[in-house]
Short mmCIF file of C-alpha atoms and ligand atoms in Angstrom, two decimals:
data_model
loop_
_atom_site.label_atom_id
_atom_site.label_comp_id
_atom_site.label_asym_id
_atom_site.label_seq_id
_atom_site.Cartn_x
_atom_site.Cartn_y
_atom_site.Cartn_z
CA UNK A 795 -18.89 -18.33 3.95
CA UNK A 796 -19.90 -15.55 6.03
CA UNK A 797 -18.30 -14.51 9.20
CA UNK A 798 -19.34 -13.68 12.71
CA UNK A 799 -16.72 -11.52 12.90
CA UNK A 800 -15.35 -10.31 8.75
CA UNK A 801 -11.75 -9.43 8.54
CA UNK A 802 -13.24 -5.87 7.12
CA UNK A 803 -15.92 -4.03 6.03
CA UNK A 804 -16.28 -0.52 4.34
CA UNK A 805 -17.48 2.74 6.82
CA UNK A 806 -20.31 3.83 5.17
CA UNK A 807 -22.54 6.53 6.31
CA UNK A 808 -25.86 8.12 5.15
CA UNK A 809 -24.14 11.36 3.89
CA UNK A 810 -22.04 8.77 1.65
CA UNK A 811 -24.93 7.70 0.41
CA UNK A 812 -26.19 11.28 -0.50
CA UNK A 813 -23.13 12.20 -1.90
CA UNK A 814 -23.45 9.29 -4.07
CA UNK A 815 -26.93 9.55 -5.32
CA UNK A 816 -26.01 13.44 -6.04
CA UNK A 817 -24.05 12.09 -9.06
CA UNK A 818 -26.95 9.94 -10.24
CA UNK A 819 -29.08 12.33 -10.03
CA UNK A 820 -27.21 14.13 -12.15
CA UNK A 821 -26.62 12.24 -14.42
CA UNK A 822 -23.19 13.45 -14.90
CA UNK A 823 -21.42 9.67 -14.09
CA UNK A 824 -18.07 10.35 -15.38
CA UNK A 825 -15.57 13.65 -15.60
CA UNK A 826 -17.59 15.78 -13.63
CA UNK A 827 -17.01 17.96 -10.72
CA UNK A 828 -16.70 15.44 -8.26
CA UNK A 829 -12.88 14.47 -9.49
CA UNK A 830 -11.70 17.55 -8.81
CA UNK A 831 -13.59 18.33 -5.39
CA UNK A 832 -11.65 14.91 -4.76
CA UNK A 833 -8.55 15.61 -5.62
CA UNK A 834 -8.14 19.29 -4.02
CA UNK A 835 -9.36 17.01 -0.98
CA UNK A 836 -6.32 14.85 -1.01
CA UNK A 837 -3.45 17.25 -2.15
CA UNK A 838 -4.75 19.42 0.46
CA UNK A 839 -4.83 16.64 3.41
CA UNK A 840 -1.63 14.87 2.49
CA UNK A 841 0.32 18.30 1.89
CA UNK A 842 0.94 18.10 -1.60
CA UNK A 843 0.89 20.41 -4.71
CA UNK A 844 -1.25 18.18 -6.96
CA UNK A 845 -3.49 15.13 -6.92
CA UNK A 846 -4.46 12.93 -9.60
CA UNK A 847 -7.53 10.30 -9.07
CA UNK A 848 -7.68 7.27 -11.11
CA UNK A 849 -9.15 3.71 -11.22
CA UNK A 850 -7.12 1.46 -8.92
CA UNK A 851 -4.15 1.90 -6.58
CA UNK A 852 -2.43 -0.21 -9.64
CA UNK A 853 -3.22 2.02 -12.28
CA UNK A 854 -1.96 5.03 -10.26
CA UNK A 855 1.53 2.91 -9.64
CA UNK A 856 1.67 2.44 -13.17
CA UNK A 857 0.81 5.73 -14.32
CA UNK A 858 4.07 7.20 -12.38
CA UNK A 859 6.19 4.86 -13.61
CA UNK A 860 4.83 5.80 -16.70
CA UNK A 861 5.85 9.52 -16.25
CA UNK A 862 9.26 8.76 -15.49
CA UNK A 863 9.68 7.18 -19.34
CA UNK A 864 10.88 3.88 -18.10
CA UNK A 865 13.28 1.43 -20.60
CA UNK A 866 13.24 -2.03 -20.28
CA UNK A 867 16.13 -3.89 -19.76
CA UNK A 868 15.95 -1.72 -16.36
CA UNK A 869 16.04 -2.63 -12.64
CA UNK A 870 13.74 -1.78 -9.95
CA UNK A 871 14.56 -2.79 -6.00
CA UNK A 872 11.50 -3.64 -4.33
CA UNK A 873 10.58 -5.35 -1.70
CA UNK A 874 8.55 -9.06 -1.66
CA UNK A 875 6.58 -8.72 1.59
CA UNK A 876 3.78 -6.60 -0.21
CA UNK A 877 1.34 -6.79 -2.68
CA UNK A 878 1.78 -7.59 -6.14
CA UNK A 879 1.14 -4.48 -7.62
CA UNK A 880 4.22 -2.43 -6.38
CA UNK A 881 5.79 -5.19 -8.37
CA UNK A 882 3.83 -5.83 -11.16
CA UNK A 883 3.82 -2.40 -12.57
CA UNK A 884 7.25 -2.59 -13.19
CA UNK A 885 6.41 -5.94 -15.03
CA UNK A 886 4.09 -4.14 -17.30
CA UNK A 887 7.48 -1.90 -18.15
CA UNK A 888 9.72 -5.06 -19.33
CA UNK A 889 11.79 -3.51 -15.88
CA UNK A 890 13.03 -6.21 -13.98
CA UNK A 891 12.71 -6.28 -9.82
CA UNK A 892 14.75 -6.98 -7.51
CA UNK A 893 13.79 -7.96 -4.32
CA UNK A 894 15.16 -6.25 -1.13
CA UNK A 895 14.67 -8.15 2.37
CA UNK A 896 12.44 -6.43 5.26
CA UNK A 897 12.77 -5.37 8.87
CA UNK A 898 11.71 -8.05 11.76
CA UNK A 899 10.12 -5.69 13.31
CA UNK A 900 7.91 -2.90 10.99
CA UNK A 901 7.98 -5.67 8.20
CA UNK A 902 9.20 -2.54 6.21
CA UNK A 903 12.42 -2.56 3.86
CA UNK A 904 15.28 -2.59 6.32
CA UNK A 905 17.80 0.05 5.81
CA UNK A 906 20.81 -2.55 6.34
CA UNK A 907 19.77 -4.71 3.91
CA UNK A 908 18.95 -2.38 0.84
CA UNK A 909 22.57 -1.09 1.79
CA UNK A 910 24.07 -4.16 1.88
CA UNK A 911 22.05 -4.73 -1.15
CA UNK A 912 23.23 -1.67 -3.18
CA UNK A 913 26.99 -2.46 -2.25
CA UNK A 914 26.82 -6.06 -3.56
CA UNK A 915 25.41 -4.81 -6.69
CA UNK A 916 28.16 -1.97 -7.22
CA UNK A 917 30.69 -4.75 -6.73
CA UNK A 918 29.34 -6.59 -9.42
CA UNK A 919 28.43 -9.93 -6.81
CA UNK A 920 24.34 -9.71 -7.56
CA UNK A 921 23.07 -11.33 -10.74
CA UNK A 922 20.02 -12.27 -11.71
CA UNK A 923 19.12 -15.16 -14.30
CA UNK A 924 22.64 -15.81 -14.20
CA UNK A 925 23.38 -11.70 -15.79
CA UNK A 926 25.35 -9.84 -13.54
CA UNK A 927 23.05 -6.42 -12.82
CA UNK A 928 24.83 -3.44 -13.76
CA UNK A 929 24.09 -0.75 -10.72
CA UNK A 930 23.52 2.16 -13.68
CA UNK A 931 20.67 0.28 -14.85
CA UNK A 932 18.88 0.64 -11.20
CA UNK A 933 16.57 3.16 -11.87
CA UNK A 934 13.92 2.83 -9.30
CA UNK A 935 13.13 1.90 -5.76
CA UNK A 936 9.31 1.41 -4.81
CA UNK A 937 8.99 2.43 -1.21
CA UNK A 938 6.23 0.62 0.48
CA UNK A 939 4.56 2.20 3.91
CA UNK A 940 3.21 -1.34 4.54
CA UNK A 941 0.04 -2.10 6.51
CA UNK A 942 0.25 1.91 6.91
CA UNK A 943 3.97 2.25 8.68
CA UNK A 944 5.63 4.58 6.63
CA UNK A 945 9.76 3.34 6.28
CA UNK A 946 12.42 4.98 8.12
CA UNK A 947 12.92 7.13 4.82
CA UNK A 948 15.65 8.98 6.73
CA UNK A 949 18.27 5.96 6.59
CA UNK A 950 16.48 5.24 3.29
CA UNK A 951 16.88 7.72 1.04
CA UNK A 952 20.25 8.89 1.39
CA UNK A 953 21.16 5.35 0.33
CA UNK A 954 19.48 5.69 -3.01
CA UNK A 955 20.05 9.62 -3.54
CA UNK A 956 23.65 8.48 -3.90
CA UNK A 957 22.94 6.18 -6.66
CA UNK A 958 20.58 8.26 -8.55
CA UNK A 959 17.63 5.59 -7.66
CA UNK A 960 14.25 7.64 -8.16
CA UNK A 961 11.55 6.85 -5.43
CA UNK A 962 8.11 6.10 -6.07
CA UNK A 963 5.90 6.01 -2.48
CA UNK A 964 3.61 3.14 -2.95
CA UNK A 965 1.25 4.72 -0.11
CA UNK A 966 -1.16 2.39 -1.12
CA UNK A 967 -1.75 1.39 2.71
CA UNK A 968 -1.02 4.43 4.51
CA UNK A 969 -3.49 7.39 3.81
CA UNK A 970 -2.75 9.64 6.92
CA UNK A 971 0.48 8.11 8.05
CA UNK A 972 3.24 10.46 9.17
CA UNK A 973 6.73 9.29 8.94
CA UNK A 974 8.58 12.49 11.67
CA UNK A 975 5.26 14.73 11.09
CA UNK A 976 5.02 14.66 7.09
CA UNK A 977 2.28 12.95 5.50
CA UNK A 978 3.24 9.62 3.89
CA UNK A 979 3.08 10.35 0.00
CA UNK A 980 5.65 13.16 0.44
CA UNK A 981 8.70 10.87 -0.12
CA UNK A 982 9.43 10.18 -3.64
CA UNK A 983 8.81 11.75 -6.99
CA UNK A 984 5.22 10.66 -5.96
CA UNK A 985 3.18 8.70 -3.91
CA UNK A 986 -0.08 6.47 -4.89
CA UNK A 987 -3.24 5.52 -2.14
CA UNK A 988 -5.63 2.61 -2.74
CA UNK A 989 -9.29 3.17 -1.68
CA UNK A 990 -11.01 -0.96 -2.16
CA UNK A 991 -13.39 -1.22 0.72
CA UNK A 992 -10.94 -2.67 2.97
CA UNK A 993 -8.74 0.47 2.94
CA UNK A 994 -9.22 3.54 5.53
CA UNK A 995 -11.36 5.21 2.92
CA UNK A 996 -12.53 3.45 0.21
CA UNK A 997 -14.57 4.25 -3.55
CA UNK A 998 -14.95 0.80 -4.49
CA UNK A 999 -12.35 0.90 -6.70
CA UNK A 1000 -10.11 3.66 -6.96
CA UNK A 1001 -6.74 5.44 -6.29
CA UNK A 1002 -4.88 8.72 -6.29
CA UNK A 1003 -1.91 10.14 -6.87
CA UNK A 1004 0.08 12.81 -4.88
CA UNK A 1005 3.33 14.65 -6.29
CA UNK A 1006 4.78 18.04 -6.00
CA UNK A 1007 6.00 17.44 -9.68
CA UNK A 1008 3.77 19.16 -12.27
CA UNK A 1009 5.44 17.30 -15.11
CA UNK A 1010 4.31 13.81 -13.71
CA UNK A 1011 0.83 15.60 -12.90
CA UNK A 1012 0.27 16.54 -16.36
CA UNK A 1013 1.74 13.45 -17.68
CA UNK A 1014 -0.47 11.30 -14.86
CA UNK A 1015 -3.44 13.23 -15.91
CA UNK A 1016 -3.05 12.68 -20.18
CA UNK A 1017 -2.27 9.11 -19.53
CA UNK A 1018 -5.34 8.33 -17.19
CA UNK A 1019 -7.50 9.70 -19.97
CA UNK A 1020 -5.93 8.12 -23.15
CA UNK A 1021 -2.90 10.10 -23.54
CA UNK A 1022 -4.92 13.29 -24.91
CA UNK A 1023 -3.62 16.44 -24.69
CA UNK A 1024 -4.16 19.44 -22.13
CA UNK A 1025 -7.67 21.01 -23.51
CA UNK A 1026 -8.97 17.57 -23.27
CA UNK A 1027 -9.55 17.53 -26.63
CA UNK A 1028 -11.82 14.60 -27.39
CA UNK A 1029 -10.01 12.80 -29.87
CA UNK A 1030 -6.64 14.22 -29.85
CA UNK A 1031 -4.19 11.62 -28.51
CA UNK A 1032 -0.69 13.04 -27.83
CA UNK A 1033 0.61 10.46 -26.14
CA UNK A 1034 -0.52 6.39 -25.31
CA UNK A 1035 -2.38 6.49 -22.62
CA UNK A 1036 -4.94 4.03 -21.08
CA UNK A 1037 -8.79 4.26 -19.44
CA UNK A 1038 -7.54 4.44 -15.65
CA UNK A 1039 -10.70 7.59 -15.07
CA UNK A 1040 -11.98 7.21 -11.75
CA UNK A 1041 -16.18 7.64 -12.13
CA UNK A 1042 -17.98 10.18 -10.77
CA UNK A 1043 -19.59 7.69 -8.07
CA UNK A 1044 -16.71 6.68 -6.99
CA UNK A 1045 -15.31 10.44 -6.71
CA UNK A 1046 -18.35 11.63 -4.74
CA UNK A 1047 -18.23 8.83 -2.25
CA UNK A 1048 -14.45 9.64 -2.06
CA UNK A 1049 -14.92 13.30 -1.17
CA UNK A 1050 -17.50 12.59 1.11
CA UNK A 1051 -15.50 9.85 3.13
CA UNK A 1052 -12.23 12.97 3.17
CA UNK A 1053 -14.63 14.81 5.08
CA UNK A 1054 -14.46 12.46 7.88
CA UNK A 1055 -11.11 11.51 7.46
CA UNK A 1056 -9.66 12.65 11.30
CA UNK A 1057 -12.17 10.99 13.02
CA UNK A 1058 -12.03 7.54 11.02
CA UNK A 1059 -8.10 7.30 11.58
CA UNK A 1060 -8.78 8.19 15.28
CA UNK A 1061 -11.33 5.19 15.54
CA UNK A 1062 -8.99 2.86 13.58
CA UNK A 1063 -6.10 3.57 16.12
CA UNK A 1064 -8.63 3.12 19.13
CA UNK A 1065 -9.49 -0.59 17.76
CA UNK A 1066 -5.46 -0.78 17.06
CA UNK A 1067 -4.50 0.52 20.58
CA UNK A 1068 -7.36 -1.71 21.91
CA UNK A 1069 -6.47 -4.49 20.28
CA UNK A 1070 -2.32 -3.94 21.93
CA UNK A 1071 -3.69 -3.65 25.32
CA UNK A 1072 -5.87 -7.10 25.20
CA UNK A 1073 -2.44 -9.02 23.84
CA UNK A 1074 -0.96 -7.95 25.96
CA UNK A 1075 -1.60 -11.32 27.83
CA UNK A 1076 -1.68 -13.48 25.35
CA UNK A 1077 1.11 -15.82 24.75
CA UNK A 1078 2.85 -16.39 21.65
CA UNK A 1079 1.80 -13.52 19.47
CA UNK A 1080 3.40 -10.17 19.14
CA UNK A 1081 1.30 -7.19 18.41
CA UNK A 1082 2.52 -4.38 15.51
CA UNK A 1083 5.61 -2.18 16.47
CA UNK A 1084 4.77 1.23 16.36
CA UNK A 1085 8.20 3.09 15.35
CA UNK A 1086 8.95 6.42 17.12
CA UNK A 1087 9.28 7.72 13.96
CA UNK A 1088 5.60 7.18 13.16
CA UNK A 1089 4.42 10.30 14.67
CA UNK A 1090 1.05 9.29 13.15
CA UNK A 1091 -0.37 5.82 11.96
CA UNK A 1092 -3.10 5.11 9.40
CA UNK A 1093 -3.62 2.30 10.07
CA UNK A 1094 -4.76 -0.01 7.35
CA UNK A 1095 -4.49 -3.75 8.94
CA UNK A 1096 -3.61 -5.39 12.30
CA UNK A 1097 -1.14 -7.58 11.70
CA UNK A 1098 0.21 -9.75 14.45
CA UNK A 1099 3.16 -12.47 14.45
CA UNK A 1100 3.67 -15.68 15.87
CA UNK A 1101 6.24 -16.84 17.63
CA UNK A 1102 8.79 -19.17 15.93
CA UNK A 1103 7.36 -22.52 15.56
CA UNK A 1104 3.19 -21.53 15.09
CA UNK A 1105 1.67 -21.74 11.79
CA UNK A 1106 -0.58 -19.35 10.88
CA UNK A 1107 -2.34 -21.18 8.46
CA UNK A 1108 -3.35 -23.49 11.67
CA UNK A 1109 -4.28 -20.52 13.48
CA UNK A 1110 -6.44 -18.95 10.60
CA UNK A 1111 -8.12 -22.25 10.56
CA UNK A 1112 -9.00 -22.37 14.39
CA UNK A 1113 -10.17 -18.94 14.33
CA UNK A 1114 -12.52 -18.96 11.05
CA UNK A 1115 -13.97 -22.27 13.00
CA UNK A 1116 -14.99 -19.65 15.87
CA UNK A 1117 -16.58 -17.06 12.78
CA UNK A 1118 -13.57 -15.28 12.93
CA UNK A 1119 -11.99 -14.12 9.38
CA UNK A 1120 -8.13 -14.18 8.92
CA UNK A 1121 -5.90 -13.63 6.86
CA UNK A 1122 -2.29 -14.66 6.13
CA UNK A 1123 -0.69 -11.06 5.05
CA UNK A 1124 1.50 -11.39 3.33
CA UNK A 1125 2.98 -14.62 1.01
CA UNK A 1126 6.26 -13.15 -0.43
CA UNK A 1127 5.53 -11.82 -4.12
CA UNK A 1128 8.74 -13.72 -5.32
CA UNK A 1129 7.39 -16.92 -3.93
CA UNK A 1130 3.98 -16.61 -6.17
CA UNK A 1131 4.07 -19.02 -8.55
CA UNK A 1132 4.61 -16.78 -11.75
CA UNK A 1133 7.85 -15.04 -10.03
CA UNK A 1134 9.05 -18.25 -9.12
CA UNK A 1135 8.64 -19.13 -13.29
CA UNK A 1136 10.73 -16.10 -13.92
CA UNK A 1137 13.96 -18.13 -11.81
CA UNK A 1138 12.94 -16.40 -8.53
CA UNK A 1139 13.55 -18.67 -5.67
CA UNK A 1140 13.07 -19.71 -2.44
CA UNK A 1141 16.10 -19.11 0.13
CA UNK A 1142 16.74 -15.45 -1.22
CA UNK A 1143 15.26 -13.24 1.49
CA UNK A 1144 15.49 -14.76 5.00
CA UNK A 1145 13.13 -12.55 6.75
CA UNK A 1146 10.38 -12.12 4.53
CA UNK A 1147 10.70 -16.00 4.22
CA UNK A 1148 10.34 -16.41 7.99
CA UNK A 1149 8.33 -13.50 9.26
CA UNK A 1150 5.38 -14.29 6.08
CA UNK A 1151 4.83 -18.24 7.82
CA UNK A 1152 3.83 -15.95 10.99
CA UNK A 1153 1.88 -13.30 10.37
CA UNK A 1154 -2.16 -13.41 10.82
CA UNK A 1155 -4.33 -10.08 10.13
CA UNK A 1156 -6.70 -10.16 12.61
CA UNK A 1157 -10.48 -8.59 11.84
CA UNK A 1158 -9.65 -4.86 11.79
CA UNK A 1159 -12.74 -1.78 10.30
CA UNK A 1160 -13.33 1.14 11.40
CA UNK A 1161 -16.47 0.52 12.81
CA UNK A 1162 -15.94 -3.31 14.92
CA UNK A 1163 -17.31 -3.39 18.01
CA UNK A 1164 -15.42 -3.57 21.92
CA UNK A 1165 -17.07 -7.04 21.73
CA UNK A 1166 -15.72 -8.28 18.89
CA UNK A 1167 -12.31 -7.07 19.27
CA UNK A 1168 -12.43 -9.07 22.80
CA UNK A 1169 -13.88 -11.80 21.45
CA UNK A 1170 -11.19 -12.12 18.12
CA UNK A 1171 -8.58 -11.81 21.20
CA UNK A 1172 -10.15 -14.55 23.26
CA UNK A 1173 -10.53 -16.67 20.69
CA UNK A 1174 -7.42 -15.79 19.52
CA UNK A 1175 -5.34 -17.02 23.23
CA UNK A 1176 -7.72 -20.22 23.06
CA UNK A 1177 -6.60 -21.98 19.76
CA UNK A 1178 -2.77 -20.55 19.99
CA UNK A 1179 -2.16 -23.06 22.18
C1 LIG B 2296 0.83 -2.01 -0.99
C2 LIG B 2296 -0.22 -1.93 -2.06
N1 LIG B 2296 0.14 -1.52 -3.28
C3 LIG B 2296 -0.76 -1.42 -4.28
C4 LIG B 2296 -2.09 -1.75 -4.10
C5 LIG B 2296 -3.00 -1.73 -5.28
O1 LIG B 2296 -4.18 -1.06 -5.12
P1 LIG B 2296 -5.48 -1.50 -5.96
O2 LIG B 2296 -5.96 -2.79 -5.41
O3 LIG B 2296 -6.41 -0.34 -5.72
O4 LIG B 2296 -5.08 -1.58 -7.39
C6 LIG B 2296 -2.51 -2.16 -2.82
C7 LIG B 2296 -3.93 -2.47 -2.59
O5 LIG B 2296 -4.38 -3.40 -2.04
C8 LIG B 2296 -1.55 -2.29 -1.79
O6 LIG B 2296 -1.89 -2.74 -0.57
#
């Protein structure tokens, strides 16, 4: 079905294209220069020592967990409003999550709840699959700046420094984002960003990631090319790794989209801010919260919520009937049918629970027109009702 009005589309420009065809023209379509012209572009923009590109946001989640020589038989708090890869990776480790509920209001892991959370574990009244989870075995906490708000990591990680819980930034969302005027990425042991073309910038597929830790760099980078060593030997393998190399392609369309980076997050937070102002006066739907703490959003969707008692599977019905395309972001990862086979239930975290029936992403790109943001709001106040 195609859309008057799609809930995103990739900002592509001729120099992209250039960029782009510079690598086929060169016939150099994988480990060439283009990786590393990419990755000084990121460690530079989000502040960090080094960068690491790779094939997916996924892959670069995995790859530092990887680095951190998870066990199983290990816990990871996460939270469920998100998507399934900040949980999943820790699947692929035989680690097991645990869910952590969110904030009403920036849909981020509350503070009070991964507190009240971490207490109720250290008094032994949290078990899982009827096994009582022993708080030692907590290793991890996957941080996730989601829809491009980073968390309020100064009530956060205090809570888990205690405890000797390691943070991993899943960033995936929130290339630009400043949580008190550092870069989102900055926050854990490492950080990961997800470029598919619905993200600020995109390379098809693709991901990065950002630590000031060499050992997980040069870990991250051996594992990404199939554990070999540091010369890049061609068929040395010191260590398992996997195929998670980013292409050239994707690289060069990458760097050329960092380029432009400032002025696509300033036209992403004119259609947000435009957006605010025209719901302003409509009924029954509450725009994002933008925390004072966010000195700067990238923002990555625009997610509004219902009030109690609207659906928004009703409402993304009524608008894709006017060529509008919706989206329900996001349905609880413990409620998808595979968590729910692993004893995962309903009635475990009330706000996710409550706040996911509500939420609608309306059609958000860098590039949508005055028009159409006025039209997905007018559209928006007619079948509400
Ligand atoms: C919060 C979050 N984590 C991880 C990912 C995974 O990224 P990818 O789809 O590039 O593997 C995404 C991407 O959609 C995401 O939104």
């Amino acid at each position: 079905m195609s859309f008057k009005v799609p809930l995103s589309r990739p900002f592509l420009e001729e120099d992209d294209v250039e960029e782009v065809l510079n690598v086929l023209r060169s016939s150099y379509l994988s480990m060439g220069p283009y990786i590393g012209r990419f990755e000084r572009a990121i460690a530079e923009y989000t502040g960090v020592d080094y960068a690491v590109a790779v094939s997916s946001g996924t892959a670069a989640l995995h790859l530092i967990l990887k680095s951190l020589k998870p066990r199983k038989g290990e816990y990871a708090i996460v939270p469920s409003f998100t998507f399934v890869a900040s949980v999943n990776v820790f699947l692929y480790e035989g680690i097991t999550p645990i869910f952590v509920d969110i904030d009403e209001r920036t849909f981020n892991v509350s503070p009070e709840a991964l507190e009240d959370l971490l207490i109720r574990i250290e008094k032994g009244k949290y078990s899982l699959s009827g096994e009582k989870v022993d708080i030692n075995k907590v290793k991890y906490f996957m941080g996730v700046d989601i829809f491009g708000q980073p968390l309020d990591w100064d009530r956060i990680i205090p809570l888990l420094r205690e405890r000797n819980i390691t943070i991993i930034e899943d960033s995936c969302e929130a290339l630009g984002s400043e949580y008190k005027g550092k870069k989102a990425g900055n926050f854990g042991v490492a950080g990961a960003f997800a470029f598919y073309p619905n993200k600020q910038i995109t390379t098809g597929e693709g991901g990065v990631i950002v630590t000031n830790d060499e050992k997980i760099y040069e870990l991250s980078k051996s594992m990404r090319n199939q554990g070999r060593g540091k010369g890049n030997d061609w068929l040395l393998h010191v260590r398992l790794g996997y195929n998670y190399r980013m292409d050239e392609m994707s690289a060069a369309l990458g760097y050329s989209q960092m380029k432009k980076i400032d002025r696509i997050l300033d036209m992403r937070d004119r259609v947000a801010r435009l957006y605010t102002e025209l719901l302003k006066d409509v009924k029954g739907v509450r725009p994002p919260i933008v925390e004072d703490y966010t000195t700067k959003m990238g923002w990555f969707v625009y997610v509004v919520l219902l009030d109690e008692g609207l659906d928004s599977e009703r409402v993304i019905k009524a608008l894709e009937e006017k060529g509008i395309q919706a989206r329900n972001y996001f349905q609880p990862v413990h409620l998808q049918p595979f968590f729910r086979d692993m004893d995962y239930s309903e009635g475990e975290l009330p706000i996710t629970e409550r706040v996911s029936k509500r939420t609608v992403a309306l059609p958000f790109f860098t590039s949508i027109s005055e028009d159409d943001v006025r039209y997905v709001v007018e559209s928006l106040a007619e079948v509400i009702l």
